[in-house]
Structures are given as C-alpha cells and as structure tokens.
C-alpha cells in the first residue's frame, strides 16, 4: 500500500498570501495518478488537480500542482477566503487508492 | 451534469450489514469510461477507499484488503445505480460514507455523492 504523508498538518496564512502544501509518497507514484482535493465542512471532497498538474473543470488558475516520483506540491497563489479548507492528496496508480491525512489551511 | 444521490440507513447494529445505494444521473453505471466507488471518512482512518465496480465488456470489482472479506459492491443497470454492502459491522465502521465516480480520463474522483453518516451502535 502506498502511504501518502502530507505536510504541514495545519497552515495558518492570511488572505492574499501564497500557500505551499506538500505530499510525500512511500513509493513512486506515476505523475498521471496524483490528485488533489479540497474539502469544506459538511461537504464531499472536490477535485482540484489531477495528473499532478492539470486543473479540474472550473478550478481557478491560482491553484497549481507539481512534482514527480514521491514528492508532490499543491500551490495556491493569492489566497481568497473561500480557499480556507482541508486539502487531500490521493494516488490512483496502485490499489488500494490511498489518500493523505490532509492539510488544514486556516485563516491567520 | 453528473449527479450521485446516496440513500440508506444512518444507524446499523453491531454484527449486522451496512447497506447503501448510489443513484446515478447524467452517466451510466455501464460506462466504459468510469469506475463507481465507495469511500469512507472517519477521524481515526481519514479518507479510505473501500472498493469499486466497473464495466469493461464485463463487470469487474476491486476491493480494499482491509474490508475484502466483508464487502460487496453491486451495479444495478436497470436502476442505473450501484450499492455497498458491508457485513459484520463493528463500531470501527462508523464513518461518513461517500459514493464517487472515478473518471478514467482523469484518473481521479470527479463527482461525489452527498455523504451518508453511518453509526454502528446497539
């Protein structure tokens, strides 16, 4: 099983700042199979990024993804109040299809 | 627009069977370009993929090892839905359960149900 470890656990930032979220895999993940999701309280996760760097439909371009192998990053430039949520990475390349434990992005 | 609508009881007794259904609109459970998944979320286990069903000339199922002996996911083409059955539940199975579409072109879950909180308690 591929274990995904996200850091930091919590990130406190102010609106307008940039955020960098990390996801490290216990084994190499094909770049085609790394996704990022955003989850707000009481809602299902929402797909942001697939294939490491492709934005899902309707996702603003302040969200970007990068990485390869075992290290992946979600970057959010110019944080808006609606961006404060929990973010999860997920790998789709090897069953079981695992998720990271999440990074909570909170308003400072 | 794809929509997934979940239904099923929110309370199940220990040792009994958890049963949930996910109704699909805007796509087909028999689609060759999708998989149909169950995922749960709890404070102790986080987001946990449980299993999926998909149609590629025939039906395929794939389950997480952690629940493989207890889980069944079935498609129902007549109702365009798929279901989850989890047998012999314990309080550890208490979680928020989601159905989700896996888009083959994206290799990610692009549509999710609204979630069903299932509590295992006597």
PDB file of C-alpha atoms in Angstrom:
ATOM      1  CA  UNK A   1       0.000   0.000   0.000  1.00  0.00           C
ATOM      2  CA  UNK A   2       1.280   3.465  -0.901  1.00  0.00           C
ATOM      3  CA  UNK A   3       1.232   5.750   2.132  1.00  0.00           C
ATOM      4  CA  UNK A   4       0.834   9.456   1.431  1.00  0.00           C
ATOM      5  CA  UNK A   5       2.137  11.858   4.073  1.00  0.00           C
ATOM      6  CA  UNK A   6       1.053  15.475   3.876  1.00  0.00           C
ATOM      7  CA  UNK A   7       2.750  18.440   5.496  1.00  0.00           C
ATOM      8  CA  UNK A   8       2.221  20.619   7.287  1.00  0.00           C
ATOM      9  CA  UNK A   9      -0.762  19.339   9.242  1.00  0.00           C
ATOM     10  CA  UNK A  10      -2.071  22.881   9.638  1.00  0.00           C
ATOM     11  CA  UNK A  11      -1.084  26.009   7.738  1.00  0.00           C
ATOM     12  CA  UNK A  12      -2.109  29.435   9.046  1.00  0.00           C
ATOM     13  CA  UNK A  13      -1.976  32.189   6.466  1.00  0.00           C
ATOM     14  CA  UNK A  14      -3.639  35.467   5.634  1.00  0.00           C
ATOM     15  CA  UNK A  15      -5.782  36.121   2.583  1.00  0.00           C
ATOM     16  CA  UNK A  16      -3.694  37.367  -0.309  1.00  0.00           C
ATOM     17  CA  UNK A  17      -0.663  35.262   0.651  1.00  0.00           C
ATOM     18  CA  UNK A  18       0.571  32.174  -1.148  1.00  0.00           C
ATOM     19  CA  UNK A  19       0.353  28.603   0.201  1.00  0.00           C
ATOM     20  CA  UNK A  20       2.524  25.570  -0.477  1.00  0.00           C
ATOM     21  CA  UNK A  21       1.227  22.135   0.541  1.00  0.00           C
ATOM     22  CA  UNK A  22       3.352  19.013   0.360  1.00  0.00           C
ATOM     23  CA  UNK A  23       2.502  15.356  -0.280  1.00  0.00           C
ATOM     24  CA  UNK A  24       5.172  12.671   0.011  1.00  0.00           C
ATOM     25  CA  UNK A  25       4.577   9.086  -1.114  1.00  0.00           C
ATOM     26  CA  UNK A  26       6.140   5.959   0.377  1.00  0.00           C
ATOM     27  CA  UNK A  27       6.714   4.633  -3.157  1.00  0.00           C
ATOM     28  CA  UNK A  28       6.938   6.289  -6.533  1.00  0.00           C
ATOM     29  CA  UNK A  29       3.610   7.399  -7.999  1.00  0.00           C
ATOM     30  CA  UNK A  30       3.158   7.920 -11.700  1.00  0.00           C
ATOM     31  CA  UNK A  31       2.549  11.577 -12.385  1.00  0.00           C
ATOM     32  CA  UNK A  32      -0.613  10.590 -14.200  1.00  0.00           C
ATOM     33  CA  UNK A  33      -2.129   9.322 -10.980  1.00  0.00           C
ATOM     34  CA  UNK A  34      -1.709  12.011  -8.329  1.00  0.00           C
ATOM     35  CA  UNK A  35      -4.703  14.193  -7.498  1.00  0.00           C
ATOM     36  CA  UNK A  36      -5.592  16.932  -5.016  1.00  0.00           C
ATOM     37  CA  UNK A  37      -8.979  17.578  -3.410  1.00  0.00           C
ATOM     38  CA  UNK A  38     -10.437  20.383  -1.321  1.00  0.00           C
ATOM     39  CA  UNK A  39     -12.962  19.641   1.409  1.00  0.00           C
ATOM     40  CA  UNK A  40     -15.041  22.128   3.363  1.00  0.00           C
ATOM     41  CA  UNK A  41     -17.066  21.241   6.472  1.00  0.00           C
ATOM     42  CA  UNK A  42     -20.189  19.257   5.699  1.00  0.00           C
ATOM     43  CA  UNK A  43     -19.235  18.749   2.052  1.00  0.00           C
ATOM     44  CA  UNK A  44     -17.766  15.997  -0.064  1.00  0.00           C
ATOM     45  CA  UNK A  45     -14.230  16.435  -1.345  1.00  0.00           C
ATOM     46  CA  UNK A  46     -13.945  18.467  -4.542  1.00  0.00           C
ATOM     47  CA  UNK A  47     -11.430  17.575  -7.239  1.00  0.00           C
ATOM     48  CA  UNK A  48      -8.922  20.382  -7.810  1.00  0.00           C
ATOM     49  CA  UNK A  49      -5.953  18.835  -9.627  1.00  0.00           C
ATOM     50  CA  UNK A  50      -5.488  15.543 -11.482  1.00  0.00           C
ATOM     51  CA  UNK A  51      -2.472  14.067 -13.206  1.00  0.00           C
ATOM     52  CA  UNK A  52      -0.238  16.061 -10.826  1.00  0.00           C
ATOM     53  CA  UNK A  53      -0.721  19.389 -12.603  1.00  0.00           C
ATOM     54  CA  UNK A  54      -3.976  19.531 -14.570  1.00  0.00           C
ATOM     55  CA  UNK A  55      -6.757  21.677 -13.138  1.00  0.00           C
ATOM     56  CA  UNK A  56     -10.215  20.150 -12.991  1.00  0.00           C
ATOM     57  CA  UNK A  57     -13.127  21.892 -14.670  1.00  0.00           C
ATOM     58  CA  UNK A  58     -13.934  25.246 -13.101  1.00  0.00           C
ATOM     59  CA  UNK A  59     -10.862  25.398 -10.856  1.00  0.00           C
ATOM     60  CA  UNK A  60      -9.244  28.866 -10.871  1.00  0.00           C
ATOM     61  CA  UNK A  61      -5.698  29.224 -12.097  1.00  0.00           C
ATOM     62  CA  UNK A  62      -4.410  30.310  -8.683  1.00  0.00           C
ATOM     63  CA  UNK A  63      -4.334  26.557  -7.943  1.00  0.00           C
ATOM     64  CA  UNK A  64      -1.396  24.678  -9.421  1.00  0.00           C
ATOM     65  CA  UNK A  65       0.199  21.291  -8.890  1.00  0.00           C
ATOM     66  CA  UNK A  66       3.680  19.977  -9.497  1.00  0.00           C
ATOM     67  CA  UNK A  67       6.016  17.157  -8.618  1.00  0.00           C
ATOM     68  CA  UNK A  68       7.125  13.700  -9.603  1.00  0.00           C
ATOM     69  CA  UNK A  69       8.159  10.376  -8.150  1.00  0.00           C
ATOM     70  CA  UNK A  70       7.489  10.609  -4.422  1.00  0.00           C
ATOM     71  CA  UNK A  71       7.230  14.382  -3.889  1.00  0.00           C
ATOM     72  CA  UNK A  72       4.263  16.457  -4.966  1.00  0.00           C
ATOM     73  CA  UNK A  73       3.136  20.010  -4.235  1.00  0.00           C
ATOM     74  CA  UNK A  74      -0.079  21.968  -4.377  1.00  0.00           C
ATOM     75  CA  UNK A  75       0.446  25.715  -4.623  1.00  0.00           C
ATOM     76  CA  UNK A  76      -2.244  28.283  -4.078  1.00  0.00           C
ATOM     77  CA  UNK A  77      -1.297  31.822  -5.021  1.00  0.00           C
ATOM     78  CA  UNK A  78      -3.147  34.848  -3.644  1.00  0.00           C
ATOM     79  CA  UNK A  79      -5.348  33.063  -1.089  1.00  0.00           C
ATOM     80  CA  UNK A  80      -9.004  34.008  -1.056  1.00  0.00           C
ATOM     81  CA  UNK A  81     -11.281  33.442   1.944  1.00  0.00           C
ATOM     82  CA  UNK A  82     -13.057  30.593   0.101  1.00  0.00           C
ATOM     83  CA  UNK A  83      -9.750  28.691  -0.132  1.00  0.00           C
ATOM     84  CA  UNK A  84      -9.538  28.043   3.613  1.00  0.00           C
ATOM     85  CA  UNK A  85     -10.382  24.350   3.893  1.00  0.00           C
ATOM     86  CA  UNK A  86      -8.749  20.936   4.204  1.00  0.00           C
ATOM     87  CA  UNK A  87      -6.708  19.635   1.275  1.00  0.00           C
ATOM     88  CA  UNK A  88      -6.002  15.993   0.473  1.00  0.00           C
ATOM     89  CA  UNK A  89      -3.675  14.346  -1.993  1.00  0.00           C
ATOM     90  CA  UNK A  90      -4.609  10.956  -3.440  1.00  0.00           C
ATOM     91  CA  UNK A  91      -2.911   8.368  -5.623  1.00  0.00           C
ATOM     92  CA  UNK A  92      -4.812   6.420  -8.256  1.00  0.00           C
ATOM     93  CA  UNK A  93      -1.999   4.304  -9.634  1.00  0.00           C
ATOM     94  CA  UNK A  94      -1.926   1.350  -7.277  1.00  0.00           C
ATOM     95  CA  UNK A  95      -4.759  -0.378  -5.396  1.00  0.00           C
ATOM     96  CA  UNK A  96      -5.690   0.443  -2.690  1.00  0.00           C
ATOM     97  CA  UNK A  97      -6.138   4.024  -3.897  1.00  0.00           C
ATOM     98  CA  UNK A  98      -4.941   5.924  -0.865  1.00  0.00           C
ATOM     99  CA  UNK A  99      -5.364   9.458   0.422  1.00  0.00           C
ATOM    100  CA  UNK A 100      -3.096  11.605   2.533  1.00  0.00           C
ATOM    101  CA  UNK A 101      -4.230  12.588   6.008  1.00  0.00           C
ATOM    102  CA  UNK A 102      -4.893  16.166   4.934  1.00  0.00           C
ATOM    103  CA  UNK A 103      -3.565  19.681   5.451  1.00  0.00           C
ATOM    104  CA  UNK A 104      -5.862  22.174   7.112  1.00  0.00           C
ATOM    105  CA  UNK A 105      -5.465  25.665   5.681  1.00  0.00           C
ATOM    106  CA  UNK A 106      -6.763  28.164   8.207  1.00  0.00           C
ATOM    107  CA  UNK A 107      -7.049  31.930   8.315  1.00  0.00           C
ATOM    108  CA  UNK A 108      -4.346  33.624  10.351  1.00  0.00           C
TER     109      UNK A 108
ATOM    110  CA  UNK B   1     -24.066  17.194 -15.354  1.00  0.00           C
ATOM    111  CA  UNK B   2     -23.376  14.042 -13.355  1.00  0.00           C
ATOM    112  CA  UNK B   3     -25.111  13.723 -10.013  1.00  0.00           C
ATOM    113  CA  UNK B   4     -24.802  10.990  -7.410  1.00  0.00           C
ATOM    114  CA  UNK B   5     -27.551  10.614  -4.819  1.00  0.00           C
ATOM    115  CA  UNK B   6     -26.962   8.358  -1.844  1.00  0.00           C
ATOM    116  CA  UNK B   7     -29.576   6.613   0.275  1.00  0.00           C
ATOM    117  CA  UNK B   8     -29.587   4.183   3.149  1.00  0.00           C
ATOM    118  CA  UNK B   9     -29.904   3.953   6.922  1.00  0.00           C
ATOM    119  CA  UNK B  10     -27.783   6.038   9.232  1.00  0.00           C
ATOM    120  CA  UNK B  11     -27.798   3.569  12.104  1.00  0.00           C
ATOM    121  CA  UNK B  12     -26.737  -0.076  11.964  1.00  0.00           C
ATOM    122  CA  UNK B  13     -26.406  -2.527  14.841  1.00  0.00           C
ATOM    123  CA  UNK B  14     -23.108  -4.311  15.501  1.00  0.00           C
ATOM    124  CA  UNK B  15     -22.711  -7.601  13.587  1.00  0.00           C
ATOM    125  CA  UNK B  16     -25.373  -6.581  11.060  1.00  0.00           C
ATOM    126  CA  UNK B  17     -24.993  -5.464   7.440  1.00  0.00           C
ATOM    127  CA  UNK B  18     -24.500  -1.873   6.312  1.00  0.00           C
ATOM    128  CA  UNK B  19     -26.304  -1.230   3.009  1.00  0.00           C
ATOM    129  CA  UNK B  20     -26.118   1.965   0.946  1.00  0.00           C
ATOM    130  CA  UNK B  21     -27.208   2.818  -2.584  1.00  0.00           C
ATOM    131  CA  UNK B  22     -25.922   5.441  -5.000  1.00  0.00           C
ATOM    132  CA  UNK B  23     -28.257   6.603  -7.780  1.00  0.00           C
ATOM    133  CA  UNK B  24     -26.509   7.933 -10.875  1.00  0.00           C
ATOM    134  CA  UNK B  25     -27.850  10.638 -13.172  1.00  0.00           C
ATOM    135  CA  UNK B  26     -26.024  12.121 -16.129  1.00  0.00           C
ATOM    136  CA  UNK B  27     -23.917   8.999 -16.719  1.00  0.00           C
ATOM    137  CA  UNK B  28     -24.340   5.236 -16.851  1.00  0.00           C
ATOM    138  CA  UNK B  29     -23.152   2.629 -14.387  1.00  0.00           C
ATOM    139  CA  UNK B  30     -22.217   0.615 -17.502  1.00  0.00           C
ATOM    140  CA  UNK B  31     -19.996   3.388 -18.864  1.00  0.00           C
ATOM    141  CA  UNK B  32     -16.642   2.215 -20.219  1.00  0.00           C
ATOM    142  CA  UNK B  33     -15.033   5.472 -19.137  1.00  0.00           C
ATOM    143  CA  UNK B  34     -15.819   5.405 -15.411  1.00  0.00           C
ATOM    144  CA  UNK B  35     -15.490   3.403 -12.243  1.00  0.00           C
ATOM    145  CA  UNK B  36     -18.010   3.585  -9.416  1.00  0.00           C
ATOM    146  CA  UNK B  37     -16.516   3.772  -5.979  1.00  0.00           C
ATOM    147  CA  UNK B  38     -17.284   3.763  -2.274  1.00  0.00           C
ATOM    148  CA  UNK B  39     -15.075   5.824   0.020  1.00  0.00           C
ATOM    149  CA  UNK B  40     -15.488   6.462   3.730  1.00  0.00           C
ATOM    150  CA  UNK B  41     -14.150   9.075   6.107  1.00  0.00           C
ATOM    151  CA  UNK B  42     -13.626   8.913   9.832  1.00  0.00           C
ATOM    152  CA  UNK B  43     -11.452  10.840  12.310  1.00  0.00           C
ATOM    153  CA  UNK B  44      -9.381   7.736  13.035  1.00  0.00           C
ATOM    154  CA  UNK B  45      -8.858   6.455   9.473  1.00  0.00           C
ATOM    155  CA  UNK B  46      -9.202   9.607   7.363  1.00  0.00           C
ATOM    156  CA  UNK B  47     -10.392   9.100   3.794  1.00  0.00           C
ATOM    157  CA  UNK B  48     -10.375   5.401   2.970  1.00  0.00           C
ATOM    158  CA  UNK B  49     -11.179   3.928  -0.431  1.00  0.00           C
ATOM    159  CA  UNK B  50     -13.270   0.766   0.050  1.00  0.00           C
ATOM    160  CA  UNK B  51     -13.842  -0.578  -3.427  1.00  0.00           C
ATOM    161  CA  UNK B  52     -15.231  -0.076  -6.904  1.00  0.00           C
ATOM    162  CA  UNK B  53     -17.167  -1.643  -9.729  1.00  0.00           C
ATOM    163  CA  UNK B  54     -16.633  -1.002 -13.410  1.00  0.00           C
ATOM    164  CA  UNK B  55     -17.726  -2.336 -16.789  1.00  0.00           C
ATOM    165  CA  UNK B  56     -15.174  -3.157 -19.473  1.00  0.00           C
ATOM    166  CA  UNK B  57     -17.027  -5.656 -21.670  1.00  0.00           C
ATOM    167  CA  UNK B  58     -17.742  -7.440 -18.403  1.00  0.00           C
ATOM    168  CA  UNK B  59     -18.071  -6.384 -14.784  1.00  0.00           C
ATOM    169  CA  UNK B  60     -15.011  -6.006 -12.590  1.00  0.00           C
ATOM    170  CA  UNK B  61     -14.834  -5.396  -8.858  1.00  0.00           C
ATOM    171  CA  UNK B  62     -11.830  -4.311  -6.832  1.00  0.00           C
ATOM    172  CA  UNK B  63     -11.838  -4.105  -3.034  1.00  0.00           C
ATOM    173  CA  UNK B  64      -9.520  -2.789  -0.339  1.00  0.00           C
ATOM    174  CA  UNK B  65      -7.775  -5.583   1.537  1.00  0.00           C
ATOM    175  CA  UNK B  66      -8.925  -4.086   4.847  1.00  0.00           C
ATOM    176  CA  UNK B  67     -12.579  -4.901   4.065  1.00  0.00           C
ATOM    177  CA  UNK B  68     -12.276  -7.511   1.322  1.00  0.00           C
ATOM    178  CA  UNK B  69     -13.811 -10.355   3.351  1.00  0.00           C
ATOM    179  CA  UNK B  70     -16.874  -8.278   4.260  1.00  0.00           C
ATOM    180  CA  UNK B  71     -17.682  -6.050   1.272  1.00  0.00           C
ATOM    181  CA  UNK B  72     -19.786  -6.368  -1.846  1.00  0.00           C
ATOM    182  CA  UNK B  73     -20.340  -3.638  -4.427  1.00  0.00           C
ATOM    183  CA  UNK B  74     -23.035  -4.391  -6.984  1.00  0.00           C
ATOM    184  CA  UNK B  75     -24.139  -2.497 -10.060  1.00  0.00           C
ATOM    185  CA  UNK B  76     -27.825  -2.384 -10.993  1.00  0.00           C
ATOM    186  CA  UNK B  77     -28.173  -1.479 -14.658  1.00  0.00           C
ATOM    187  CA  UNK B  78     -31.980  -1.427 -14.574  1.00  0.00           C
ATOM    188  CA  UNK B  79     -31.944   1.359 -11.975  1.00  0.00           C
ATOM    189  CA  UNK B  80     -28.623   2.940 -13.007  1.00  0.00           C
ATOM    190  CA  UNK B  81     -27.227   2.686  -9.522  1.00  0.00           C
ATOM    191  CA  UNK B  82     -24.662   0.789  -7.500  1.00  0.00           C
ATOM    192  CA  UNK B  83     -24.723  -0.413  -3.945  1.00  0.00           C
ATOM    193  CA  UNK B  84     -22.466  -1.117  -0.999  1.00  0.00           C
ATOM    194  CA  UNK B  85     -22.931  -3.951   1.434  1.00  0.00           C
ATOM    195  CA  UNK B  86     -20.574  -4.259   4.372  1.00  0.00           C
ATOM    196  CA  UNK B  87     -21.149  -7.283   6.567  1.00  0.00           C
ATOM    197  CA  UNK B  88     -20.443  -7.936  10.244  1.00  0.00           C
ATOM    198  CA  UNK B  89     -20.009  -4.281  11.104  1.00  0.00           C
ATOM    199  CA  UNK B  90     -18.411  -3.049  14.317  1.00  0.00           C
ATOM    200  CA  UNK B  91     -18.202   0.433  15.828  1.00  0.00           C
ATOM    201  CA  UNK B  92     -14.938   0.825  13.862  1.00  0.00           C
ATOM    202  CA  UNK B  93     -17.092   1.014  10.709  1.00  0.00           C
ATOM    203  CA  UNK B  94     -18.778   4.186  11.948  1.00  0.00           C
ATOM    204  CA  UNK B  95     -17.954   6.786   9.309  1.00  0.00           C
ATOM    205  CA  UNK B  96     -19.208   9.191   6.668  1.00  0.00           C
ATOM    206  CA  UNK B  97     -19.667   7.105   3.527  1.00  0.00           C
ATOM    207  CA  UNK B  98     -19.382   8.601   0.024  1.00  0.00           C
ATOM    208  CA  UNK B  99     -20.006   7.207  -3.415  1.00  0.00           C
ATOM    209  CA  UNK B 100     -17.836   8.702  -6.151  1.00  0.00           C
ATOM    210  CA  UNK B 101     -17.221   8.432  -9.875  1.00  0.00           C
ATOM    211  CA  UNK B 102     -13.712   7.620 -10.993  1.00  0.00           C
ATOM    212  CA  UNK B 103     -13.185   9.239 -14.371  1.00  0.00           C
ATOM    213  CA  UNK B 104     -10.927   7.073 -16.494  1.00  0.00           C
ATOM    214  CA  UNK B 105      -9.623  10.061 -18.444  1.00  0.00           C
ATOM    215  CA  UNK B 106      -8.649  11.904 -15.271  1.00  0.00           C
ATOM    216  CA  UNK B 107      -7.631   9.017 -13.022  1.00  0.00           C
ATOM    217  CA  UNK B 108      -9.384  10.840 -10.175  1.00  0.00           C
ATOM    218  CA  UNK B 109     -12.776  11.111  -8.475  1.00  0.00           C
ATOM    219  CA  UNK B 110     -14.598  13.935 -10.187  1.00  0.00           C
ATOM    220  CA  UNK B 111     -18.137  13.536  -8.857  1.00  0.00           C
ATOM    221  CA  UNK B 112     -19.166  12.617  -5.334  1.00  0.00           C
ATOM    222  CA  UNK B 113     -22.369  11.818  -3.518  1.00  0.00           C
ATOM    223  CA  UNK B 114     -23.511  13.959  -0.642  1.00  0.00           C
ATOM    224  CA  UNK B 115     -22.278  11.545   2.003  1.00  0.00           C
ATOM    225  CA  UNK B 116     -24.149   9.374   4.498  1.00  0.00           C
ATOM    226  CA  UNK B 117     -23.158   9.278   8.144  1.00  0.00           C
ATOM    227  CA  UNK B 118     -23.450   5.677   9.301  1.00  0.00           C
ATOM    228  CA  UNK B 119     -23.217   4.951  13.004  1.00  0.00           C
ATOM    229  CA  UNK B 120     -22.713   1.407  14.231  1.00  0.00           C
ATOM    230  CA  UNK B 121     -24.300   1.128  17.642  1.00  0.00           C
ATOM    231  CA  UNK B 122     -26.737  -1.049  19.526  1.00  0.00           C
TER     232      UNK B 122
END
